[in-house]
PDB file of C-alpha atoms in Angstrom:
ATOM      1  CA  UNK A 234      -0.231  -0.592  -0.388  1.00 89.00           C
ATOM      2  CA  UNK A 235       1.486   3.371  -0.965  1.00 97.00           C
ATOM      3  CA  UNK A 236       0.677   6.308   1.606  1.00 97.00           C
ATOM      4  CA  UNK A 237       2.336   9.744   0.889  1.00 97.00           C
ATOM      5  CA  UNK A 238       3.510  11.962   3.191  1.00 96.00           C
ATOM      6  CA  UNK A 239      -0.092  13.772   4.412  1.00 96.00           C
ATOM      7  CA  UNK A 240      -1.572  10.158   5.339  1.00 96.00           C
ATOM      8  CA  UNK A 241      -3.202   9.305   1.028  1.00 96.00           C
ATOM      9  CA  UNK A 242      -3.288   6.957  -0.117  1.00 97.00           C
ATOM     10  CA  UNK A 243      -1.564   6.045  -3.896  1.00 97.00           C
ATOM     11  CA  UNK A 244      -4.203   3.669  -6.131  1.00 98.00           C
ATOM     12  CA  UNK A 245      -4.217   4.480  -8.777  1.00 98.00           C
ATOM     13  CA  UNK A 246      -1.703   5.156 -11.119  1.00 98.00           C
ATOM     14  CA  UNK A 247      -2.200   8.040 -14.933  1.00 98.00           C
ATOM     15  CA  UNK A 248       0.718   6.331 -17.593  1.00 98.00           C
ATOM     16  CA  UNK A 249       1.452   7.924 -20.387  1.00 97.00           C
ATOM     17  CA  UNK A 250       2.160   6.109 -23.387  1.00 97.00           C
ATOM     18  CA  UNK A 251       3.320   8.573 -25.633  1.00 96.00           C
ATOM     19  CA  UNK A 252       4.061  12.741 -25.235  1.00 93.00           C
ATOM     20  CA  UNK A 253       3.411  12.782 -29.452  1.00 94.00           C
ATOM     21  CA  UNK A 254      -0.744  13.562 -30.712  1.00 94.00           C
ATOM     22  CA  UNK A 255      -2.159  13.577 -33.938  1.00 94.00           C
ATOM     23  CA  UNK A 256      -3.692  16.693 -33.403  1.00 95.00           C
ATOM     24  CA  UNK A 257      -3.038  20.223 -32.279  1.00 93.00           C
ATOM     25  CA  UNK A 258      -5.362  21.806 -29.648  1.00 93.00           C
ATOM     26  CA  UNK A 259      -4.815  25.340 -28.940  1.00 91.00           C
ATOM     27  CA  UNK A 260      -4.946  25.770 -25.790  1.00 90.00           C
ATOM     28  CA  UNK A 261      -2.942  22.181 -25.238  1.00 89.00           C
ATOM     29  CA  UNK A 262       0.883  23.306 -26.955  1.00 83.00           C
ATOM     30  CA  UNK A 263       1.072  25.755 -30.048  1.00 81.00           C
ATOM     31  CA  UNK A 264      -0.240  25.167 -33.711  1.00 81.00           C
ATOM     32  CA  UNK A 265       3.378  24.313 -34.624  1.00 80.00           C
ATOM     33  CA  UNK A 266       4.074  21.537 -31.793  1.00 78.00           C
ATOM     34  CA  UNK A 267       6.404  20.983 -29.595  1.00 79.00           C
ATOM     35  CA  UNK A 268       9.565  18.745 -28.744  1.00 80.00           C
ATOM     36  CA  UNK A 269       8.604  15.738 -29.036  1.00 87.00           C
ATOM     37  CA  UNK A 270      11.020  13.211 -27.160  1.00 89.00           C
ATOM     38  CA  UNK A 271      12.877  10.924 -29.177  1.00 92.00           C
ATOM     39  CA  UNK A 272      11.544   7.030 -29.456  1.00 91.00           C
ATOM     40  CA  UNK A 273      14.843   6.108 -26.663  1.00 92.00           C
ATOM     41  CA  UNK A 274      13.998   8.865 -24.473  1.00 95.00           C
ATOM     42  CA  UNK A 275      10.533   6.393 -24.512  1.00 96.00           C
ATOM     43  CA  UNK A 276       9.486   4.090 -21.928  1.00 97.00           C
ATOM     44  CA  UNK A 277       9.830   0.963 -24.176  1.00 98.00           C
ATOM     45  CA  UNK A 278       6.122  -1.366 -23.440  1.00 98.00           C
ATOM     46  CA  UNK A 279       8.263  -3.718 -21.494  1.00 98.00           C
ATOM     47  CA  UNK A 280       9.328  -0.946 -19.528  1.00 98.00           C
ATOM     48  CA  UNK A 281       5.959  -0.408 -19.898  1.00 98.00           C
ATOM     49  CA  UNK A 282       5.138  -3.204 -18.645  1.00 98.00           C
ATOM     50  CA  UNK A 283       7.383  -3.728 -15.865  1.00 98.00           C
ATOM     51  CA  UNK A 284       6.634  -0.391 -14.539  1.00 98.00           C
ATOM     52  CA  UNK A 285       3.431  -1.630 -14.098  1.00 98.00           C
ATOM     53  CA  UNK A 286       3.841  -4.447 -11.967  1.00 98.00           C
ATOM     54  CA  UNK A 287       5.827  -3.377 -10.070  1.00 98.00           C
ATOM     55  CA  UNK A 288       3.390  -0.933  -8.671  1.00 98.00           C
ATOM     56  CA  UNK A 289       0.821  -2.779  -8.192  1.00 98.00           C
ATOM     57  CA  UNK A 290       2.761  -4.919  -6.046  1.00 97.00           C
ATOM     58  CA  UNK A 291       3.533  -1.467  -4.169  1.00 97.00           C
ATOM     59  CA  UNK A 292      -0.670  -1.023  -4.390  1.00 97.00           C
ATOM     60  CA  UNK A 293      -1.943   0.119  -7.027  1.00 98.00           C
ATOM     61  CA  UNK A 294      -4.667  -1.032  -8.641  1.00 98.00           C
ATOM     62  CA  UNK A 295      -6.391   1.069 -11.305  1.00 98.00           C
ATOM     63  CA  UNK A 296      -4.143   2.399 -14.400  1.00 98.00           C
ATOM     64  CA  UNK A 297      -5.494   4.619 -16.820  1.00 98.00           C
ATOM     65  CA  UNK A 298      -3.211   4.690 -19.954  1.00 98.00           C
ATOM     66  CA  UNK A 299      -2.912   8.111 -21.359  1.00 97.00           C
ATOM     67  CA  UNK A 300      -0.363   9.854 -23.918  1.00 94.00           C
ATOM     68  CA  UNK A 301      -1.006  12.590 -26.081  1.00 93.00           C
ATOM     69  CA  UNK A 302      -2.945   9.394 -27.789  1.00 97.00           C
ATOM     70  CA  UNK A 303      -2.514   7.007 -26.565  1.00 98.00           C
ATOM     71  CA  UNK A 304      -3.961   5.202 -29.876  1.00 98.00           C
ATOM     72  CA  UNK A 305      -1.006   6.259 -31.578  1.00 97.00           C
ATOM     73  CA  UNK A 306       1.914   4.168 -30.409  1.00 95.00           C
ATOM     74  CA  UNK A 307       1.402   1.176 -32.667  1.00 93.00           C
ATOM     75  CA  UNK A 308       2.463  -0.938 -30.484  1.00 95.00           C
ATOM     76  CA  UNK A 309      -0.258   0.144 -27.350  1.00 98.00           C
ATOM     77  CA  UNK A 310      -2.180  -2.750 -27.879  1.00 98.00           C
ATOM     78  CA  UNK A 311       0.750  -5.370 -26.285  1.00 98.00           C
ATOM     79  CA  UNK A 312       0.904  -3.085 -22.922  1.00 98.00           C
ATOM     80  CA  UNK A 313      -3.084  -3.589 -22.472  1.00 98.00           C
ATOM     81  CA  UNK A 314      -3.213  -7.147 -23.537  1.00 98.00           C
ATOM     82  CA  UNK A 315      -0.513  -7.785 -20.720  1.00 98.00           C
ATOM     83  CA  UNK A 316      -1.848  -5.037 -17.622  1.00 98.00           C
ATOM     84  CA  UNK A 317      -5.126  -7.657 -18.230  1.00 98.00           C
ATOM     85  CA  UNK A 318      -3.768 -10.346 -16.649  1.00 98.00           C
ATOM     86  CA  UNK A 319      -1.972  -8.591 -14.390  1.00 98.00           C
ATOM     87  CA  UNK A 320      -3.476 -10.165 -10.332  1.00 97.00           C
ATOM     88  CA  UNK A 321      -4.926  -7.177  -7.960  1.00 96.00           C
ATOM     89  CA  UNK A 322      -5.652  -4.594 -10.744  1.00 98.00           C
ATOM     90  CA  UNK A 323      -8.862  -4.101 -10.430  1.00 97.00           C
ATOM     91  CA  UNK A 324      -9.435  -1.562 -13.280  1.00 97.00           C
ATOM     92  CA  UNK A 325      -7.955  -0.438 -16.762  1.00 98.00           C
ATOM     93  CA  UNK A 326      -8.672   2.798 -18.963  1.00 98.00           C
ATOM     94  CA  UNK A 327      -7.242   4.868 -21.128  1.00 98.00           C
ATOM     95  CA  UNK A 328      -7.878   8.450 -22.295  1.00 98.00           C
ATOM     96  CA  UNK A 329      -8.281   9.213 -25.938  1.00 98.00           C
ATOM     97  CA  UNK A 330      -9.076  11.402 -28.752  1.00 98.00           C
ATOM     98  CA  UNK A 331     -11.272   9.284 -30.253  1.00 98.00           C
ATOM     99  CA  UNK A 332      -8.978   9.681 -34.177  1.00 98.00           C
ATOM    100  CA  UNK A 333      -7.290   6.115 -34.940  1.00 98.00           C
ATOM    101  CA  UNK A 334      -9.459   3.859 -31.795  1.00 98.00           C
ATOM    102  CA  UNK A 335     -11.544   2.824 -34.513  1.00 98.00           C
ATOM    103  CA  UNK A 336      -9.239  -0.264 -35.334  1.00 98.00           C
ATOM    104  CA  UNK A 337      -8.840  -1.608 -31.813  1.00 98.00           C
ATOM    105  CA  UNK A 338     -12.893  -1.492 -30.519  1.00 98.00           C
ATOM    106  CA  UNK A 339     -13.037  -4.701 -31.384  1.00 98.00           C
ATOM    107  CA  UNK A 340     -10.135  -6.210 -29.394  1.00 98.00           C
ATOM    108  CA  UNK A 341     -10.865  -3.714 -26.681  1.00 98.00           C
ATOM    109  CA  UNK A 342     -14.085  -5.704 -25.926  1.00 98.00           C
ATOM    110  CA  UNK A 343     -13.117  -8.960 -25.677  1.00 98.00           C
ATOM    111  CA  UNK A 344     -10.192  -7.528 -23.558  1.00 98.00           C
ATOM    112  CA  UNK A 345     -12.899  -7.030 -20.849  1.00 97.00           C
ATOM    113  CA  UNK A 346     -11.443  -2.592 -20.875  1.00 98.00           C
ATOM    114  CA  UNK A 347     -14.439  -0.852 -21.309  1.00 97.00           C
ATOM    115  CA  UNK A 348     -13.751   2.552 -18.989  1.00 98.00           C
ATOM    116  CA  UNK A 349     -12.765   4.998 -21.965  1.00 98.00           C
ATOM    117  CA  UNK A 350     -12.832   8.873 -21.723  1.00 98.00           C
ATOM    118  CA  UNK A 351     -12.852  10.455 -24.719  1.00 98.00           C
ATOM    119  CA  UNK A 352     -11.440  14.242 -24.577  1.00 97.00           C
ATOM    120  CA  UNK A 353     -13.881  16.010 -27.151  1.00 98.00           C
ATOM    121  CA  UNK A 354     -14.792  20.090 -27.196  1.00 97.00           C
ATOM    122  CA  UNK A 355     -16.966  20.105 -29.432  1.00 97.00           C
ATOM    123  CA  UNK A 356     -19.888  18.585 -30.951  1.00 96.00           C
ATOM    124  CA  UNK A 357     -20.134  21.761 -33.240  1.00 97.00           C
ATOM    125  CA  UNK A 358     -17.617  20.781 -36.920  1.00 98.00           C
ATOM    126  CA  UNK A 359     -15.921  24.256 -37.040  1.00 98.00           C
ATOM    127  CA  UNK A 360     -16.050  24.664 -33.735  1.00 98.00           C
ATOM    128  CA  UNK A 361     -14.164  21.630 -32.963  1.00 98.00           C
ATOM    129  CA  UNK A 362     -11.210  22.244 -35.979  1.00 97.00           C
ATOM    130  CA  UNK A 363     -10.596  25.713 -35.066  1.00 97.00           C
ATOM    131  CA  UNK A 364      -9.540  24.324 -31.545  1.00 96.00           C
ATOM    132  CA  UNK A 365      -7.634  20.795 -32.864  1.00 97.00           C
ATOM    133  CA  UNK A 366      -6.169  22.052 -35.888  1.00 96.00           C
ATOM    134  CA  UNK A 367      -7.419  18.838 -37.776  1.00 97.00           C
ATOM    135  CA  UNK A 368     -10.129  17.715 -39.901  1.00 97.00           C
ATOM    136  CA  UNK A 369     -10.920  14.582 -37.723  1.00 98.00           C
ATOM    137  CA  UNK A 370     -14.386  15.795 -37.304  1.00 98.00           C
ATOM    138  CA  UNK A 371     -16.683  12.646 -38.391  1.00 98.00           C
ATOM    139  CA  UNK A 372     -14.083  10.751 -37.729  1.00 98.00           C
ATOM    140  CA  UNK A 373     -14.282  12.112 -33.265  1.00 98.00           C
ATOM    141  CA  UNK A 374     -18.063  11.337 -34.223  1.00 97.00           C
ATOM    142  CA  UNK A 375     -18.346   7.959 -35.793  1.00 98.00           C
ATOM    143  CA  UNK A 376     -15.624   6.519 -32.834  1.00 98.00           C
ATOM    144  CA  UNK A 377     -18.060   8.082 -29.965  1.00 98.00           C
ATOM    145  CA  UNK A 378     -21.009   6.253 -31.468  1.00 96.00           C
ATOM    146  CA  UNK A 379     -19.739   3.248 -31.857  1.00 98.00           C
ATOM    147  CA  UNK A 380     -18.148   3.313 -28.325  1.00 98.00           C
ATOM    148  CA  UNK A 381     -21.376   4.398 -27.287  1.00 97.00           C
ATOM    149  CA  UNK A 382     -23.857   1.601 -29.131  1.00 96.00           C
ATOM    150  CA  UNK A 383     -20.725  -1.422 -28.220  1.00 96.00           C
ATOM    151  CA  UNK A 384     -21.515  -0.543 -24.641  1.00 95.00           C
ATOM    152  CA  UNK A 385     -17.700   1.106 -23.313  1.00 98.00           C
ATOM    153  CA  UNK A 386     -18.496   3.445 -20.486  1.00 98.00           C
ATOM    154  CA  UNK A 387     -18.227   6.658 -21.770  1.00 98.00           C
ATOM    155  CA  UNK A 388     -17.063   9.831 -20.400  1.00 98.00           C
ATOM    156  CA  UNK A 389     -17.003  12.683 -23.175  1.00 98.00           C
ATOM    157  CA  UNK A 390     -14.239  14.947 -21.546  1.00 98.00           C
ATOM    158  CA  UNK A 391     -15.347  18.741 -22.185  1.00 98.00           C
ATOM    159  CA  UNK A 392     -12.849  21.354 -20.984  1.00 97.00           C
ATOM    160  CA  UNK A 393     -14.549  25.077 -21.235  1.00 97.00           C
ATOM    161  CA  UNK A 394     -12.957  27.384 -23.461  1.00 95.00           C
ATOM    162  CA  UNK A 395     -13.353  31.271 -22.715  1.00 94.00           C
ATOM    163  CA  UNK A 396     -14.713  32.389 -26.283  1.00 95.00           C
ATOM    164  CA  UNK A 397     -14.889  29.076 -28.271  1.00 96.00           C
ATOM    165  CA  UNK A 398     -16.821  26.463 -26.814  1.00 98.00           C
ATOM    166  CA  UNK A 399     -18.406  27.462 -24.019  1.00 97.00           C
ATOM    167  CA  UNK A 400     -21.864  27.297 -26.154  1.00 98.00           C
ATOM    168  CA  UNK A 401     -21.624  24.605 -26.488  1.00 98.00           C
ATOM    169  CA  UNK A 402     -22.215  23.541 -23.827  1.00 98.00           C
ATOM    170  CA  UNK A 403     -25.954  22.940 -23.545  1.00 98.00           C
ATOM    171  CA  UNK A 404     -25.459  20.658 -26.739  1.00 97.00           C
ATOM    172  CA  UNK A 405     -23.257  19.135 -26.153  1.00 98.00           C
ATOM    173  CA  UNK A 406     -25.965  17.611 -22.687  1.00 98.00           C
ATOM    174  CA  UNK A 407     -29.326  18.048 -26.005  1.00 97.00           C
ATOM    175  CA  UNK A 408     -27.449  15.687 -27.562  1.00 94.00           C
ATOM    176  CA  UNK A 409     -25.974  13.357 -25.035  1.00 95.00           C
ATOM    177  CA  UNK A 410     -29.186  13.272 -23.259  1.00 96.00           C
ATOM    178  CA  UNK A 411     -29.767   9.649 -24.580  1.00 95.00           C
ATOM    179  CA  UNK A 412     -26.863   8.378 -23.825  1.00 95.00           C
ATOM    180  CA  UNK A 413     -25.272   6.454 -20.697  1.00 95.00           C
ATOM    181  CA  UNK A 414     -22.808   8.466 -21.209  1.00 97.00           C
ATOM    182  CA  UNK A 415     -20.715  10.970 -18.434  1.00 97.00           C
ATOM    183  CA  UNK A 416     -20.079  14.815 -20.106  1.00 98.00           C
ATOM    184  CA  UNK A 417     -17.494  16.068 -17.616  1.00 98.00           C
ATOM    185  CA  UNK A 418     -16.276  20.107 -17.706  1.00 98.00           C
ATOM    186  CA  UNK A 419     -12.529  20.884 -17.356  1.00 97.00           C
ATOM    187  CA  UNK A 420     -11.559  24.200 -16.547  1.00 95.00           C
ATOM    188  CA  UNK A 421      -9.311  25.402 -18.754  1.00 93.00           C
ATOM    189  CA  UNK A 422      -5.343  24.761 -16.855  1.00 88.00           C
ATOM    190  CA  UNK A 423      -2.007  26.625 -17.876  1.00 80.00           C
ATOM    191  CA  UNK A 424      -0.570  23.537 -19.155  1.00 78.00           C
ATOM    192  CA  UNK A 425      -0.629  24.582 -22.098  1.00 70.00           C
ATOM    193  CA  UNK A 426       2.668  24.571 -23.800  1.00 64.00           C
ATOM    194  CA  UNK A 427       3.553  28.523 -23.715  1.00 60.00           C
ATOM    195  CA  UNK A 428       0.504  29.367 -26.099  1.00 63.00           C
ATOM    196  CA  UNK A 429      -1.439  30.981 -24.430  1.00 66.00           C
ATOM    197  CA  UNK A 430      -0.823  34.385 -20.921  1.00 69.00           C
ATOM    198  CA  UNK A 431      -3.654  34.403 -18.400  1.00 68.00           C
ATOM    199  CA  UNK A 432      -3.708  34.198 -14.236  1.00 73.00           C
ATOM    200  CA  UNK A 433      -7.573  33.225 -13.540  1.00 81.00           C
ATOM    201  CA  UNK A 434     -10.364  32.225 -15.676  1.00 91.00           C
ATOM    202  CA  UNK A 435     -13.173  32.336 -16.800  1.00 94.00           C
ATOM    203  CA  UNK A 436     -16.005  29.868 -16.224  1.00 97.00           C
ATOM    204  CA  UNK A 437     -14.196  28.174 -13.751  1.00 96.00           C
ATOM    205  CA  UNK A 438     -16.673  25.129 -11.716  1.00 97.00           C
ATOM    206  CA  UNK A 439     -19.458  27.616 -10.183  1.00 97.00           C
ATOM    207  CA  UNK A 440     -19.271  29.879 -13.796  1.00 98.00           C
ATOM    208  CA  UNK A 441     -19.778  26.240 -15.447  1.00 98.00           C
ATOM    209  CA  UNK A 442     -22.591  24.978 -12.537  1.00 98.00           C
ATOM    210  CA  UNK A 443     -24.925  28.384 -13.270  1.00 98.00           C
ATOM    211  CA  UNK A 444     -24.253  28.437 -17.249  1.00 98.00           C
ATOM    212  CA  UNK A 445     -26.036  24.928 -17.192  1.00 98.00           C
ATOM    213  CA  UNK A 446     -28.835  26.046 -13.347  1.00 98.00           C
ATOM    214  CA  UNK A 447     -29.920  28.143 -15.925  1.00 98.00           C
ATOM    215  CA  UNK A 448     -31.882  25.990 -18.306  1.00 98.00           C
ATOM    216  CA  UNK A 449     -31.514  22.485 -16.796  1.00 98.00           C
ATOM    217  CA  UNK A 450     -32.458  23.958 -12.457  1.00 97.00           C
ATOM    218  CA  UNK A 451     -33.459  20.795 -11.595  1.00 97.00           C
ATOM    219  CA  UNK A 452     -30.619  18.991 -11.726  1.00 97.00           C
ATOM    220  CA  UNK A 453     -29.476  16.692  -8.443  1.00 97.00           C
ATOM    221  CA  UNK A 454     -26.456  15.974  -7.339  1.00 97.00           C
ATOM    222  CA  UNK A 455     -24.834  12.513  -6.779  1.00 97.00           C
ATOM    223  CA  UNK A 456     -22.414  10.807  -4.153  1.00 95.00           C
ATOM    224  CA  UNK A 457     -19.777  10.560  -6.003  1.00 91.00           C
ATOM    225  CA  UNK A 458     -17.102   8.733  -4.239  1.00 91.00           C
ATOM    226  CA  UNK A 459     -14.214  10.196  -2.017  1.00 91.00           C
ATOM    227  CA  UNK A 460     -11.130  10.592  -4.904  1.00 93.00           C
ATOM    228  CA  UNK A 461     -13.733  11.655  -7.880  1.00 94.00           C
ATOM    229  CA  UNK A 462     -12.178  14.632  -8.847  1.00 94.00           C
ATOM    230  CA  UNK A 463     -15.646  15.220 -10.484  1.00 96.00           C
ATOM    231  CA  UNK A 464     -18.850  16.657  -8.862  1.00 97.00           C
ATOM    232  CA  UNK A 465     -21.367  14.863 -10.645  1.00 98.00           C
ATOM    233  CA  UNK A 466     -24.968  15.816 -10.922  1.00 98.00           C
ATOM    234  CA  UNK A 467     -28.378  13.700 -12.643  1.00 98.00           C
ATOM    235  CA  UNK A 468     -30.578  16.076 -14.784  1.00 98.00           C
ATOM    236  CA  UNK A 469     -34.146  14.762 -14.643  1.00 97.00           C
ATOM    237  CA  UNK A 470     -34.737  12.933 -17.880  1.00 97.00           C
ATOM    238  CA  UNK A 471     -31.726  12.333 -18.605  1.00 97.00           C
ATOM    239  CA  UNK A 472     -30.360   8.904 -19.221  1.00 97.00           C
ATOM    240  CA  UNK A 473     -26.565  10.327 -18.945  1.00 96.00           C
ATOM    241  CA  UNK A 474     -24.981  12.728 -15.985  1.00 98.00           C
ATOM    242  CA  UNK A 475     -22.887  14.699 -16.744  1.00 98.00           C
ATOM    243  CA  UNK A 476     -19.736  16.380 -14.672  1.00 98.00           C
ATOM    244  CA  UNK A 477     -17.702  19.587 -13.368  1.00 98.00           C
ATOM    245  CA  UNK A 478     -13.764  19.209 -12.434  1.00 97.00           C
ATOM    246  CA  UNK A 479     -12.522  21.806 -10.369  1.00 94.00           C
ATOM    247  CA  UNK A 480      -9.147  21.154 -12.470  1.00 92.00           C
ATOM    248  CA  UNK A 481      -7.658  24.839 -12.030  1.00 91.00           C
ATOM    249  CA  UNK A 482      -9.404  26.085  -8.567  1.00 92.00           C
ATOM    250  CA  UNK A 483      -7.899  22.572  -7.774  1.00 89.00           C
ATOM    251  CA  UNK A 484     -11.058  21.970  -4.615  1.00 91.00           C
ATOM    252  CA  UNK A 485     -10.069  17.906  -4.681  1.00 91.00           C
ATOM    253  CA  UNK A 486      -6.461  18.253  -3.352  1.00 92.00           C
ATOM    254  CA  UNK A 487      -6.884  16.854  -0.310  1.00 91.00           C
ATOM    255  CA  UNK A 488      -8.449  13.526  -1.349  1.00 93.00           C
ATOM    256  CA  UNK A 489      -6.209  13.166  -3.576  1.00 95.00           C
ATOM    257  CA  UNK A 490      -5.045   9.061  -5.018  1.00 96.00           C
ATOM    258  CA  UNK A 491      -2.748   9.830  -8.132  1.00 96.00           C
ATOM    259  CA  UNK A 492       0.372   8.958  -9.385  1.00 97.00           C
ATOM    260  CA  UNK A 493       1.095  10.503 -12.350  1.00 97.00           C
ATOM    261  CA  UNK A 494       4.524   8.877 -14.770  1.00 97.00           C
ATOM    262  CA  UNK A 495       5.084  10.341 -17.576  1.00 96.00           C
ATOM    263  CA  UNK A 496       6.129   8.019 -21.574  1.00 96.00           C
ATOM    264  CA  UNK A 497       9.554   9.766 -20.727  1.00 96.00           C
ATOM    265  CA  UNK A 498       9.609   7.753 -17.440  1.00 97.00           C
ATOM    266  CA  UNK A 499       8.740  11.126 -15.080  1.00 96.00           C
ATOM    267  CA  UNK A 500       7.263  10.231 -12.039  1.00 97.00           C
ATOM    268  CA  UNK A 501       4.834  13.194 -11.233  1.00 95.00           C
ATOM    269  CA  UNK A 502       2.715  13.273  -8.456  1.00 96.00           C
ATOM    270  CA  UNK A 503       0.778  16.037  -8.554  1.00 93.00           C
ATOM    271  CA  UNK A 504       0.014  18.639 -12.630  1.00 90.00           C
ATOM    272  CA  UNK A 505       0.877  21.856 -11.779  1.00 89.00           C
ATOM    273  CA  UNK A 506       4.445  20.264  -9.296  1.00 90.00           C
ATOM    274  CA  UNK A 507       8.324  19.664 -10.874  1.00 91.00           C
ATOM    275  CA  UNK A 508       8.487  16.075 -12.040  1.00 92.00           C
ATOM    276  CA  UNK A 509       9.572  13.975  -8.285  1.00 95.00           C
ATOM    277  CA  UNK A 510      12.351  11.699  -9.866  1.00 96.00           C
ATOM    278  CA  UNK A 511      12.890   9.790 -13.513  1.00 97.00           C
ATOM    279  CA  UNK A 512      12.621   5.962 -13.819  1.00 98.00           C
ATOM    280  CA  UNK A 513      13.838   5.253 -16.893  1.00 97.00           C
ATOM    281  CA  UNK A 514      17.045   4.502 -16.203  1.00 96.00           C
ATOM    282  CA  UNK A 515      17.186   2.911 -12.917  1.00 97.00           C
ATOM    283  CA  UNK A 516      14.557   0.368 -14.861  1.00 97.00           C
ATOM    284  CA  UNK A 517      17.089   0.042 -17.580  1.00 96.00           C
ATOM    285  CA  UNK A 518      19.561  -0.652 -14.249  1.00 95.00           C
ATOM    286  CA  UNK A 519      20.777  -3.571 -12.525  1.00 94.00           C
ATOM    287  CA  UNK A 520      18.508  -4.482  -9.168  1.00 94.00           C
ATOM    288  CA  UNK A 521      15.064  -2.778 -12.700  1.00 96.00           C
ATOM    289  CA  UNK A 522      12.362  -3.940  -9.567  1.00 97.00           C
ATOM    290  CA  UNK A 523      14.451  -2.625  -6.185  1.00 97.00           C
ATOM    291  CA  UNK A 524      15.462   0.572  -7.754  1.00 98.00           C
ATOM    292  CA  UNK A 525      11.740   1.006  -8.991  1.00 98.00           C
ATOM    293  CA  UNK A 526      10.196   0.988  -5.460  1.00 98.00           C
ATOM    294  CA  UNK A 527      11.887   2.961  -3.679  1.00 98.00           C
ATOM    295  CA  UNK A 528      11.960   5.969  -5.958  1.00 98.00           C
ATOM    296  CA  UNK A 529       8.395   5.515  -5.984  1.00 98.00           C
ATOM    297  CA  UNK A 530       8.435   5.698  -2.303  1.00 98.00           C
ATOM    298  CA  UNK A 531      10.629   8.605  -2.114  1.00 97.00           C
ATOM    299  CA  UNK A 532       8.193  10.408  -4.846  1.00 97.00           C
ATOM    300  CA  UNK A 533       5.056   9.161  -2.603  1.00 97.00           C
ATOM    301  CA  UNK A 534       6.635  10.406   0.583  1.00 96.00           C
ATOM    302  CA  UNK A 535       7.502  14.601  -0.853  1.00 95.00           C
ATOM    303  CA  UNK A 536       3.786  14.807  -1.976  1.00 95.00           C
ATOM    304  CA  UNK A 537       2.978  18.581  -2.082  1.00 94.00           C
ATOM    305  CA  UNK A 538      -0.290  18.851   0.017  1.00 95.00           C
ATOM    306  CA  UNK A 539      -2.508  20.788  -2.318  1.00 93.00           C
ATOM    307  CA  UNK A 540      -2.375  21.822  -5.670  1.00 91.00           C
ATOM    308  CA  UNK A 541      -0.679  25.449  -4.818  1.00 88.00           C
ATOM    309  CA  UNK A 542       1.709  24.697  -3.181  1.00 91.00           C
ATOM    310  CA  UNK A 543       2.884  22.572  -5.808  1.00 90.00           C
ATOM    311  CA  UNK A 544       2.873  25.508  -8.159  1.00 86.00           C
ATOM    312  CA  UNK A 545       5.410  27.063  -5.653  1.00 87.00           C
ATOM    313  CA  UNK A 546       7.542  24.569  -7.069  1.00 87.00           C
ATOM    314  CA  UNK A 547       7.377  26.866 -11.210  1.00 78.00           C
ATOM    315  CA  UNK A 548       8.688  30.632 -11.017  1.00 70.00           C
ATOM    316  CA  UNK A 549       5.830  31.113 -13.745  1.00 65.00           C
ATOM    317  CA  UNK A 550       2.225  30.964 -13.087  1.00 57.00           C
ATOM    318  CA  UNK A 551       1.733  29.945 -16.768  1.00 48.00           C
ATOM    319  CA  UNK A 552       3.761  26.452 -18.085  1.00 60.00           C
ATOM    320  CA  UNK A 553       5.601  26.213 -21.067  1.00 63.00           C
ATOM    321  CA  UNK A 554       5.487  22.547 -21.155  1.00 71.00           C
ATOM    322  CA  UNK A 555       2.383  21.033 -22.458  1.00 73.00           C
ATOM    323  CA  UNK A 556       0.034  18.405 -20.971  1.00 76.00           C
ATOM    324  CA  UNK A 557       0.242  15.990 -23.339  1.00 77.00           C
ATOM    325  CA  UNK A 558       3.632  15.601 -22.658  1.00 74.00           C
ATOM    326  CA  UNK A 559       2.602  15.474 -18.468  1.00 80.00           C
ATOM    327  CA  UNK A 560       0.429  12.841 -19.442  1.00 74.00           C
ATOM    328  CA  UNK A 561      -3.478  14.009 -18.821  1.00 67.00           C
TER     329      UNK A 561
END
């Protein structure tokens, strides 16, 4: 069992398999992209499997595969097949932009990997293409519908962006009301590769909820797990739910159960802090298992109490690193 220095149990690993993405979302990186890691700097699939086994042995029972876009990694399914065979792992999930997941949907179903988060910041083609800078709307839409209709547990992650997509907040709830989907609205975060400067946000969790309440005043608040980052709600007559994730306001830090490992091996104990260590050379050296275990224990033992405390490790409020290089 992993217990941090604030007596919080860590049982959830967000494991990035690549820092590459085939979209260029304007809140994530500049239009020209970022300097992606060289292939020899990335953990191999065998190393990702080994890291997963070590952390499961330390008490991790939930792993979410992230990127970048995970499915741009050609050998991803080999990792997912291996994870499904690991004893002690109770939950395997994937976060994707749904552009290249299509050929893998059947095997995901066969493997029992049903929890899929789809990043989708607009249901309007023009807005989608303006935000992502790519012509992938039909592909994403078709893959999303297929995931929903084939019984996957789909959560849509919609980052509310001032002046860009706030007009889609109500329409996406209307479109999804017939499906058992959770639409989750996220506050914008400053991990944008230096593409935009801001000190605060207009669309915080309170503003988003007030906006929804104008159209759906009778929504009900749901009970959520203690470690949930989203506050969840139900609209009468809607098959699914909606949630709000205060990712900039950071109201959930007190119950944080997460650990992140980037595609290059950085161990991140808080999105807003600096990496605590890197395990790439450790996993490639002798006594890899013991070395990784000790590195993880040391990192978990020195976590910031909140995201605001962690942010003090930086000198800036807007970060040059992109969310695609942090690991989602």
